[in-house]
Amino acid sequence: MMKSRGFTLVEILVAMGIGVIMLGAIYLAINSAQRSASGIERKVIAQQDARAALELMAMEVRMASYNMNMTTGNWLLWSDCATVSGFQNYRGIQNATPTALTVEMDINDNCTVSNDPICMRHYAGNPNPNEVITYNYDMANMRITREVS
């Protein structure tokens, strides 16, 4: 009697079935990890965008009433700026509510005083008004909008 060497058809089919199950499990694990990684990446991008927007908002709030023509080391209140020669009339924070914030400042670095000789020379006799920046929070959509006028 001769001993046969090799595998029977049943053994090959069982091995192939086990291999297909293992490959399917590996595919599902990789697919799940890839979806999780892309979800984390989207969250990181959203957080970076939110951080940049909040940094811009914080900078604009800090710069409310900024006076580029200030020549002394003394800080003036925005209400006093109009009474001092050569100073711009900045209004600072105009409105602050739980859902809205309005600030006025010169974000374009262009002056508003038409009788200021430095301002008139620098901007060729055409002073520009301050910009009013309004932030509104939409509670229903959880979004902050920014309007400049």
Short mmCIF file of C-alpha atoms in Angstrom, two decimals:
data_model
loop_
_atom_site.label_atom_id
_atom_site.label_comp_id
_atom_site.label_asym_id
_atom_site.label_seq_id
_atom_site.Cartn_x
_atom_site.Cartn_y
_atom_site.Cartn_z
CA MET A 1 0.00 0.00 0.00
CA MET A 2 1.18 3.36 -0.90
CA LYS A 3 0.82 6.32 1.45
CA SER A 4 -0.54 9.36 -0.29
CA ARG A 5 1.12 12.63 0.36
CA GLY A 6 -0.93 15.80 0.02
CA PHE A 7 -4.18 17.30 1.13
CA THR A 8 -7.68 16.17 0.50
CA LEU A 9 -10.23 18.42 -1.12
CA VAL A 10 -12.05 18.86 2.21
CA GLU A 11 -8.86 20.00 3.97
CA ILE A 12 -8.14 22.55 1.24
CA LEU A 13 -11.70 23.93 1.39
CA VAL A 14 -11.55 24.22 5.22
CA ALA A 15 -8.18 26.01 5.02
CA MET A 16 -9.51 28.40 2.35
CA GLY A 17 -12.62 29.13 4.45
CA ILE A 18 -10.48 29.93 7.52
CA GLY A 19 -8.23 32.13 5.36
CA VAL A 20 -11.21 34.07 3.94
CA ILE A 21 -12.58 34.63 7.46
CA MET A 22 -9.17 35.88 8.66
CA LEU A 23 -8.78 38.21 5.66
CA GLY A 24 -12.31 39.57 6.26
CA ALA A 25 -11.53 40.25 9.92
CA ILE A 26 -8.28 42.02 8.99
CA TYR A 27 -10.10 44.11 6.38
CA LEU A 28 -12.78 45.17 8.89
CA ALA A 29 -10.14 46.11 11.49
CA ILE A 30 -8.17 48.21 8.99
CA ASN A 31 -11.32 49.87 7.63
CA SER A 32 -12.51 50.72 11.15
CA ALA A 33 -9.11 52.16 12.09
CA GLN A 34 -9.05 54.25 8.93
CA ARG A 35 -12.53 55.68 9.61
CA SER A 36 -11.52 56.46 13.18
CA ALA A 37 -8.33 58.20 12.06
CA SER A 38 -10.19 60.34 9.51
CA GLY A 39 -12.76 61.29 12.17
CA ILE A 40 -9.99 62.35 14.54
CA GLU A 41 -8.33 64.32 11.74
CA ARG A 42 -11.61 66.17 11.03
CA LYS A 43 -11.94 67.03 14.74
CA VAL A 44 -8.36 68.33 14.87
CA ILE A 45 -8.92 70.50 11.78
CA ALA A 46 -12.17 71.86 13.26
CA GLN A 47 -10.39 72.69 16.53
CA GLN A 48 -7.57 74.44 14.68
CA ASP A 49 -10.08 76.50 12.69
CA ALA A 50 -11.97 77.39 15.87
CA ARG A 51 -8.73 78.33 17.62
CA ALA A 52 -7.72 80.63 14.73
CA ALA A 53 -11.15 82.29 14.73
CA LEU A 54 -11.11 82.79 18.50
CA GLU A 55 -7.57 84.20 18.36
CA LEU A 56 -8.71 86.72 15.72
CA MET A 57 -11.72 87.61 17.85
CA ALA A 58 -9.58 87.99 20.99
CA MET A 59 -7.07 90.17 19.12
CA GLU A 60 -9.84 92.43 17.83
CA VAL A 61 -11.38 92.76 21.29
CA ARG A 62 -7.95 93.57 22.78
CA MET A 63 -7.39 96.15 20.03
CA ALA A 64 -10.74 97.90 20.55
CA SER A 65 -10.02 101.61 20.95
CA TYR A 66 -6.46 101.20 19.63
CA ASN A 67 -5.03 104.58 18.72
CA MET A 68 -2.15 104.50 16.25
CA ASN A 69 -1.58 108.27 16.63
CA MET A 70 -0.92 108.09 20.36
CA THR A 71 2.33 109.94 21.06
CA THR A 72 2.39 109.95 24.85
CA GLY A 73 2.84 107.04 27.20
CA ASN A 74 -0.57 107.67 28.78
CA TRP A 75 -3.50 105.52 27.79
CA LEU A 76 -6.66 107.48 27.05
CA LEU A 77 -10.22 106.27 27.35
CA TRP A 78 -11.99 106.12 24.01
CA SER A 79 -14.35 108.88 25.14
CA ASP A 80 -11.36 111.20 25.72
CA CYS A 81 -9.72 110.61 22.34
CA ALA A 82 -11.92 113.11 20.48
CA THR A 83 -10.93 115.93 22.81
CA VAL A 84 -7.19 115.52 22.27
CA SER A 85 -5.67 117.05 19.15
CA GLY A 86 -4.24 114.44 16.80
CA PHE A 87 -6.05 111.50 18.34
CA GLN A 88 -8.63 109.40 16.62
CA ASN A 89 -12.14 109.05 17.88
CA TYR A 90 -12.26 105.39 18.88
CA ARG A 91 -15.28 103.95 20.54
CA GLY A 92 -14.01 100.57 21.75
CA ILE A 93 -16.59 98.04 22.84
CA GLN A 94 -19.95 99.44 21.78
CA ASN A 95 -22.21 96.56 22.75
CA ALA A 96 -21.76 93.36 24.73
CA THR A 97 -24.59 90.90 25.32
CA PRO A 98 -24.58 87.13 25.91
CA THR A 99 -25.08 86.54 22.16
CA ALA A 100 -23.47 89.59 20.52
CA LEU A 101 -20.34 91.71 20.76
CA THR A 102 -19.70 94.92 18.82
CA VAL A 103 -16.34 96.71 18.82
CA GLU A 104 -15.10 99.71 16.89
CA MET A 105 -11.49 100.18 15.94
CA ASP A 106 -9.20 100.95 13.06
CA ILE A 107 -8.28 97.49 11.77
CA ASN A 108 -7.06 98.93 8.46
CA ASP A 109 -4.75 101.37 10.25
CA ASN A 110 -6.30 104.36 8.52
CA CYS A 111 -7.14 107.44 10.53
CA THR A 112 -10.41 109.29 11.00
CA VAL A 113 -9.32 112.79 11.96
CA SER A 114 -9.47 115.15 8.99
CA ASN A 115 -7.61 117.94 10.78
CA ASP A 116 -4.68 115.75 11.85
CA PRO A 117 -1.70 116.74 9.63
CA ILE A 118 0.04 113.37 10.08
CA CYS A 119 -3.11 111.52 9.16
CA MET A 120 -3.80 113.76 6.17
CA ARG A 121 -0.25 113.39 4.82
CA HIS A 122 -0.23 109.65 5.30
CA TYR A 123 -3.61 109.08 3.63
CA ALA A 124 -3.46 111.87 1.00
CA GLY A 125 -6.21 113.94 2.58
CA ASN A 126 -8.73 111.11 2.62
CA PRO A 127 -9.28 109.89 6.19
CA ASN A 128 -11.34 106.72 6.48
CA PRO A 129 -13.81 105.87 9.23
CA ASN A 130 -13.24 103.23 11.85
CA GLU A 131 -14.49 99.73 11.21
CA VAL A 132 -17.30 98.35 13.34
CA ILE A 133 -16.95 94.62 13.95
CA THR A 134 -19.97 92.69 15.17
CA TYR A 135 -19.87 89.11 16.42
CA ASN A 136 -23.21 87.31 16.72
CA TYR A 137 -23.71 83.89 18.28
CA ASP A 138 -26.47 81.76 16.75
CA MET A 139 -27.50 79.40 19.56
CA ALA A 140 -29.65 77.19 17.34
CA ASN A 141 -26.77 76.39 14.95
CA MET A 142 -23.96 76.96 17.48
CA ARG A 143 -22.13 79.35 15.13
CA ILE A 144 -20.45 82.72 15.51
CA THR A 145 -20.72 85.13 12.61
CA ARG A 146 -18.46 88.16 12.07
CA GLU A 147 -19.58 91.27 10.22
CA VAL A 148 -17.39 94.28 9.44
CA SER A 149 -18.97 97.59 8.50
#
